[in-house]
C-alpha positions as YAML, in Angstrom:
chain: A
units: angstrom
residues:
- id: 1
  name: MET
  ca: [-11.06, -1.96, -21.03]
- id: 2
  name: SER
  ca: [-9.12, -2.78, -17.89]
- id: 3
  name: THR
  ca: [-7.41, -6.17, -17.77]
- id: 4
  name: ALA
  ca: [-6.51, -8.11, -14.65]
- id: 5
  name: THR
  ca: [-3.03, -9.54, -14.30]
- id: 6
  name: ASN
  ca: [-1.25, -11.39, -11.53]
- id: 7
  name: ARG
  ca: [1.22, -8.91, -10.03]
- id: 8
  name: THR
  ca: [2.46, -10.47, -6.84]
- id: 9
  name: LEU
  ca: [4.21, -8.48, -4.18]
- id: 10
  name: PRO
  ca: [7.63, -9.85, -3.24]
- id: 11
  name: THR
  ca: [7.00, -13.29, -1.74]
- id: 12
  name: ASP
  ca: [9.88, -13.20, 0.74]
- id: 13
  name: ARG
  ca: [8.65, -9.91, 2.20]
- id: 14
  name: LEU
  ca: [5.07, -11.19, 2.35]
- id: 15
  name: ARG
  ca: [6.16, -14.33, 4.18]
- id: 16
  name: ALA
  ca: [8.00, -12.21, 6.74]
- id: 17
  name: LEU
  ca: [4.97, -9.96, 7.21]
- id: 18
  name: ALA
  ca: [2.66, -12.96, 7.57]
- id: 19
  name: ARG
  ca: [4.91, -14.49, 10.21]
- id: 20
  name: ALA
  ca: [4.91, -11.18, 12.04]
- id: 21
  name: ALA
  ca: [1.11, -11.00, 11.95]
- id: 22
  name: ALA
  ca: [0.96, -14.46, 13.53]
- id: 23
  name: SER
  ca: [3.50, -13.70, 16.24]
- id: 24
  name: GLY
  ca: [2.54, -10.09, 16.98]
- id: 25
  name: GLU
  ca: [6.09, -8.90, 16.21]
- id: 26
  name: GLU
  ca: [7.24, -6.13, 13.87]
- id: 27
  name: PRO
  ca: [8.49, -7.74, 10.60]
- id: 28
  name: ARG
  ca: [12.21, -7.30, 10.02]
- id: 29
  name: PRO
  ca: [14.82, -8.91, 7.77]
- id: 30
  name: PRO
  ca: [16.90, -11.71, 9.30]
- id: 31
  name: SER
  ca: [19.82, -9.32, 9.95]
- id: 32
  name: HIS
  ca: [17.63, -6.89, 11.97]
- id: 33
  name: ARG
  ca: [19.65, -4.12, 10.32]
- id: 34
  name: CYS
  ca: [19.18, -1.31, 7.83]
- id: 35
  name: GLU
  ca: [19.54, -2.78, 4.36]
- id: 36
  name: LEU
  ca: [21.63, 0.20, 3.25]
- id: 37
  name: CYS
  ca: [24.03, 0.99, 6.10]
- id: 38
  name: SER
  ca: [23.60, -2.11, 8.34]
- id: 39
  name: GLU
  ca: [22.65, -0.08, 11.40]
- id: 40
  name: VAL
  ca: [20.64, -2.04, 13.94]
- id: 41
  name: LEU
  ca: [16.96, -1.19, 13.55]
- id: 42
  name: PRO
  ca: [14.40, -0.41, 16.24]
- id: 43
  name: ASP
  ca: [11.10, -2.28, 16.22]
- id: 44
  name: VAL
  ca: [9.43, 0.62, 14.39]
- id: 45
  name: HIS
  ca: [11.38, 1.74, 11.36]
- id: 46
  name: ARG
  ca: [11.05, 3.25, 7.88]
- id: 47
  name: HIS
  ca: [11.01, 1.51, 4.51]
- id: 48
  name: LEU
  ca: [12.30, 2.22, 1.02]
- id: 49
  name: VAL
  ca: [11.02, 0.95, -2.30]
- id: 50
  name: GLU
  ca: [13.78, -0.56, -4.42]
- id: 51
  name: LEU
  ca: [13.28, 0.11, -8.12]
- id: 52
  name: PRO
  ca: [12.62, -1.29, -10.64]
- id: 53
  name: ALA
  ca: [11.71, -4.48, -8.74]
- id: 54
  name: ARG
  ca: [9.32, -2.52, -6.46]
- id: 55
  name: GLU
  ca: [10.51, -4.43, -3.42]
- id: 56
  name: LEU
  ca: [10.51, -3.07, 0.10]
- id: 57
  name: ALA
  ca: [13.78, -2.54, 1.97]
- id: 58
  name: CYS
  ca: [13.96, -1.80, 5.69]
- id: 59
  name: ALA
  ca: [15.86, 1.40, 6.50]
- id: 60
  name: CYS
  ca: [17.10, 3.35, 9.49]
- id: 61
  name: ARG
  ca: [15.74, 6.86, 9.94]
- id: 62
  name: ALA
  ca: [18.93, 8.53, 8.68]
- id: 63
  name: CYS
  ca: [18.92, 6.61, 5.38]
- id: 64
  name: ALA
  ca: [15.18, 7.17, 4.93]
- id: 65
  name: LEU
  ca: [15.58, 10.91, 5.51]
- id: 66
  name: LEU
  ca: [18.34, 11.01, 2.89]
- id: 67
  name: PHE
  ca: [15.94, 9.68, 0.27]
- id: 68
  name: ASP
  ca: [13.13, 11.88, 1.59]
- id: 69
  name: ARG
  ca: [15.26, 14.93, 0.78]
- id: 70
  name: ALA
  ca: [16.12, 13.60, -2.68]
- id: 71
  name: THR
  ca: [12.43, 13.19, -3.45]
- id: 72
  name: VAL
  ca: [11.59, 16.73, -2.28]
- id: 73
  name: ALA
  ca: [14.44, 18.07, -4.44]
- id: 74
  name: GLY
  ca: [12.97, 16.31, -7.46]
- id: 75
  name: ARG
  ca: [15.81, 13.83, -7.93]
- id: 76
  name: THR
  ca: [13.61, 10.76, -8.30]
- id: 77
  name: GLY
  ca: [13.87, 9.67, -11.92]
- id: 78
  name: GLY
  ca: [17.07, 7.65, -11.69]
- id: 79
  name: ASP
  ca: [17.06, 6.72, -8.02]
- id: 80
  name: ARG
  ca: [17.40, 3.08, -7.10]
- id: 81
  name: TYR
  ca: [15.53, 3.68, -3.85]
- id: 82
  name: ARG
  ca: [12.62, 5.90, -2.86]
- id: 83
  name: ALA
  ca: [11.58, 6.57, 0.70]
- id: 84
  name: VAL
  ca: [8.12, 5.42, 1.76]
- id: 85
  name: PRO
  ca: [6.57, 8.35, 3.65]
- id: 86
  name: GLU
  ca: [5.03, 7.95, 7.08]
- id: 87
  name: LEU
  ca: [1.56, 8.66, 5.76]
- id: 88
  name: ARG
  ca: [-1.84, 7.81, 7.26]
- id: 89
  name: GLN
  ca: [-4.41, 10.34, 6.09]
- id: 90
  name: ARG
  ca: [-8.09, 9.49, 6.13]
- id: 91
  name: LEU
  ca: [-10.18, 11.16, 3.44]
- id: 92
  name: GLY
  ca: [-13.73, 12.46, 3.76]
- id: 93
  name: PRO
  ca: [-16.72, 10.32, 4.71]
- id: 94
  name: ASP
  ca: [-17.28, 8.98, 1.19]
- id: 95
  name: PRO
  ca: [-15.05, 10.59, -1.45]
- id: 96
  name: LEU
  ca: [-15.89, 7.92, -4.04]
- id: 97
  name: ASP
  ca: [-19.50, 7.55, -5.09]
- id: 98
  name: ASP
  ca: [-20.71, 4.36, -6.77]
- id: 99
  name: VAL
  ca: [-20.39, 5.84, -10.25]
- id: 100
  name: ALA
  ca: [-16.74, 6.82, -9.73]
- id: 101
  name: TRP
  ca: [-15.97, 3.44, -8.18]
- id: 102
  name: SER
  ca: [-17.59, 1.53, -11.05]
- id: 103
  name: ALA
  ca: [-15.58, 3.54, -13.59]
- id: 104
  name: LEU
  ca: [-12.33, 2.39, -11.97]
- id: 105
  name: GLY
  ca: [-13.12, -1.18, -13.04]
- id: 106
  name: VAL
  ca: [-12.29, -2.90, -9.75]
- id: 107
  name: PRO
  ca: [-14.35, -6.09, -9.19]
- id: 108
  name: VAL
  ca: [-13.87, -6.16, -5.38]
- id: 109
  name: ARG
  ca: [-14.57, -3.84, -2.44]
- id: 110
  name: LEU
  ca: [-11.10, -3.76, -0.89]
- id: 111
  name: ALA
  ca: [-8.25, -2.41, -3.01]
- id: 112
  name: PHE
  ca: [-5.35, 0.00, -3.12]
- id: 113
  name: PHE
  ca: [-4.33, 2.22, -6.01]
- id: 114
  name: VAL
  ca: [-0.72, 3.00, -6.88]
- id: 115
  name: ARG
  ca: [0.63, 5.48, -9.38]
- id: 116
  name: HIS
  ca: [3.49, 4.26, -11.55]
- id: 117
  name: GLU
  ca: [5.47, 6.55, -13.77]
- id: 118
  name: GLY
  ca: [4.09, 6.62, -17.29]
- id: 119
  name: ASP
  ca: [2.97, 8.78, -20.19]
- id: 120
  name: ALA
  ca: [-0.46, 9.70, -18.78]
- id: 121
  name: PRO
  ca: [-0.72, 13.12, -17.08]
- id: 122
  name: LEU
  ca: [-1.13, 11.49, -13.65]
- id: 123
  name: GLY
  ca: [1.04, 8.48, -14.45]
- id: 124
  name: GLU
  ca: [-0.11, 4.91, -14.95]
- id: 125
  name: VAL
  ca: [-2.39, 3.74, -12.14]
- id: 126
  name: THR
  ca: [-2.91, 0.14, -11.07]
- id: 127
  name: ALA
  ca: [-5.55, -1.12, -8.66]
- id: 128
  name: TYR
  ca: [-4.28, -3.96, -6.47]
- id: 129
  name: TYR
  ca: [-6.39, -6.23, -4.33]
- id: 130
  name: PRO
  ca: [-5.20, -8.91, -1.92]
- id: 131
  name: SER
  ca: [-5.95, -12.58, -2.49]
- id: 132
  name: PRO
  ca: [-4.82, -15.76, -0.76]
- id: 133
  name: LEU
  ca: [-2.23, -16.28, -3.50]
- id: 134
  name: GLY
  ca: [-0.87, -12.76, -3.72]
- id: 135
  name: VAL
  ca: [-1.97, -9.47, -5.19]
- id: 136
  name: VAL
  ca: [-3.96, -9.14, -8.39]
- id: 137
  name: GLY
  ca: [-3.40, -5.95, -10.36]
- id: 138
  name: THR
  ca: [-5.92, -4.28, -12.64]
- id: 139
  name: ALA
  ca: [-4.91, -1.39, -14.89]
- id: 140
  name: VAL
  ca: [-7.09, 1.67, -14.33]
- id: 141
  name: GLU
  ca: [-8.23, 3.63, -17.35]
- id: 142
  name: PRO
  ca: [-6.47, 7.06, -17.32]
- id: 143
  name: GLU
  ca: [-9.74, 8.88, -18.02]
- id: 144
  name: ALA
  ca: [-11.42, 7.26, -15.01]
- id: 145
  name: TRP
  ca: [-8.54, 8.21, -12.74]
- id: 146
  name: GLU
  ca: [-8.47, 11.77, -14.03]
- id: 147
  name: ARG
  ca: [-12.20, 12.12, -13.30]
- id: 148
  name: LEU
  ca: [-11.59, 10.82, -9.79]
- id: 149
  name: ALA
  ca: [-8.74, 13.32, -9.30]
- id: 150
  name: ARG
  ca: [-11.05, 16.17, -10.29]
- id: 151
  name: GLN
  ca: [-13.62, 15.01, -7.71]
- id: 152
  name: GLN
  ca: [-11.04, 14.25, -5.02]
- id: 153
  name: PRO
  ca: [-7.91, 16.44, -5.53]
- id: 154
  name: ALA
  ca: [-6.15, 14.70, -2.62]
- id: 155
  name: VAL
  ca: [-5.32, 11.71, -4.86]
- id: 156
  name: GLU
  ca: [-3.11, 13.95, -6.99]
- id: 157
  name: ARG
  ca: [-0.69, 14.01, -4.06]
- id: 158
  name: LEU
  ca: [0.07, 10.31, -4.43]
- id: 159
  name: ARG
  ca: [3.80, 9.84, -4.99]
- id: 160
  name: PRO
  ca: [4.60, 7.26, -7.67]
- id: 161
  name: GLU
  ca: [5.56, 3.83, -6.27]
- id: 162
  name: VAL
  ca: [5.60, 4.81, -2.58]
- id: 163
  name: THR
  ca: [2.08, 5.91, -1.60]
- id: 164
  name: ALA
  ca: [-1.37, 4.50, -2.27]
- id: 165
  name: LEU
  ca: [-5.06, 5.24, -2.10]
- id: 166
  name: LEU
  ca: [-6.42, 2.45, 0.13]
- id: 167
  name: VAL
  ca: [-10.17, 1.81, -0.12]
- id: 168
  name: HIS
  ca: [-12.46, -0.40, 1.96]
- id: 169
  name: ARG
  ca: [-15.81, 0.31, 0.34]
- id: 170
  name: ASP
  ca: [-18.00, -1.74, 2.68]
- id: 171
  name: ALA
  ca: [-16.69, 0.19, 5.70]
- id: 172
  name: ARG
  ca: [-16.52, 3.53, 3.83]
- id: 173
  name: GLU
  ca: [-12.82, 3.82, 4.66]
- id: 174
  name: HIS
  ca: [-10.64, 5.79, 2.23]
- id: 175
  name: TRP
  ca: [-7.01, 6.49, 3.12]
- id: 176
  name: LEU
  ca: [-3.81, 7.90, 1.67]
- id: 177
  name: VAL
  ca: [-1.05, 5.67, 3.07]
- id: 178
  name: GLY
  ca: [2.54, 4.64, 2.55]
- id: 179
  name: ILE
  ca: [2.80, 1.54, 0.37]
- id: 180
  name: ASP
  ca: [4.24, -0.44, 3.30]
- id: 181
  name: GLU
  ca: [0.83, -0.26, 4.99]
- id: 182
  name: CYS
  ca: [-0.64, -2.02, 1.95]
- id: 183
  name: TYR
  ca: [2.05, -4.70, 2.17]
- id: 184
  name: ARG
  ca: [1.13, -5.17, 5.82]
- id: 185
  name: LEU
  ca: [-2.57, -5.52, 5.00]
- id: 186
  name: THR
  ca: [-1.84, -7.98, 2.20]
- id: 187
  name: ALA
  ca: [0.23, -10.19, 4.50]
- id: 188
  name: ARG
  ca: [-2.50, -10.27, 7.10]
- id: 189
  name: VAL
  ca: [-5.12, -11.19, 4.50]
- id: 190
  name: ARG
  ca: [-2.96, -14.04, 3.21]
- id: 191
  name: HIS
  ca: [-2.21, -15.33, 6.68]
- id: 192
  name: SER
  ca: [-5.83, -15.33, 7.89]
- id: 193
  name: TRP
  ca: [-7.58, -16.49, 4.69]
- id: 194
  name: THR
  ca: [-9.41, -19.83, 4.90]
- id: 195
  name: GLY
  ca: [-11.52, -21.77, 2.42]
- id: 196
  name: MET
  ca: [-12.78, -20.43, -0.88]
- id: 197
  name: THR
  ca: [-14.20, -17.10, 0.35]
- id: 198
  name: GLY
  ca: [-11.72, -16.19, 3.09]
- id: 199
  name: GLY
  ca: [-13.84, -17.03, 6.13]
- id: 200
  name: ASP
  ca: [-14.83, -14.81, 9.03]
- id: 201
  name: GLU
  ca: [-11.31, -14.44, 10.43]
- id: 202
  name: VAL
  ca: [-9.95, -12.61, 7.38]
- id: 203
  name: TRP
  ca: [-12.66, -9.92, 7.76]
- id: 204
  name: HIS
  ca: [-11.98, -9.63, 11.49]
- id: 205
  name: GLU
  ca: [-8.31, -9.12, 10.63]
- id: 206
  name: ILE
  ca: [-9.16, -6.47, 8.02]
- id: 207
  name: ASP
  ca: [-11.35, -4.67, 10.56]
- id: 208
  name: ARG
  ca: [-8.51, -4.75, 13.08]
- id: 209
  name: PHE
  ca: [-6.11, -3.33, 10.51]
- id: 210
  name: PHE
  ca: [-8.35, -0.32, 9.82]
- id: 211
  name: ALA
  ca: [-8.94, 0.16, 13.53]
- id: 212
  name: GLU
  ca: [-5.16, 0.46, 13.89]
- id: 213
  name: LEU
  ca: [-5.06, 3.05, 11.10]
- id: 214
  name: ARG
  ca: [-7.69, 5.08, 12.93]
- id: 215
  name: GLY
  ca: [-5.83, 4.69, 16.19]
- id: 216
  name: ASP
  ca: [-8.70, 2.74, 17.75]
- id: 217
  name: ALA
  ca: [-6.48, -0.28, 18.41]
- id: 218
  name: ALA
  ca: [-2.86, -0.91, 19.24]
- id: 219
  name: PRO
  ca: [-0.80, -2.03, 16.22]
- id: 220
  name: ALA
  ca: [0.02, -5.73, 16.01]
...
């Protein structure tokens, strides 16, 4: 049976993202520079995942492309960094039916699924869902994920650690995205959450986030 554990995303990065959501500015580290080569970054820039901490690092395009090529060449096992792809792909109208969703063991309607390297054929998969205190992680049973992959082959393209299946069940939104998009959503949920249940503003903010993914709204 799946067990829920507290697996918080890096708190310093979440604080920066939350401040950016409040100010309408693109989140950047205090140096405003690539964290590998120190080049000054534009407002829109790429990210890397630093392993094994699974923390985001801001990167210039040249450094991100370097790690893109390493991933394509298959040199990922011992890398300290992996490039987060620029990925926003919406899946079909409803690729997860209620039976498939129930089998994944997620107790909420908004979650993202990340593959981690492991012994299972498709790796170890964790479902994460934002909360006002961070991100809660629930281990997904390998058999349930394999059944989902047979129904929706697109999820097999998820790259471990750097891409995610993002699901908003109530709005029937299902996306393959870079993990940095999930960080951005988490920060906005934390920043706008009020009271015990989140309040109306958090759902308005979630709706705005998905509108930005669809291109219906300008990014914050």
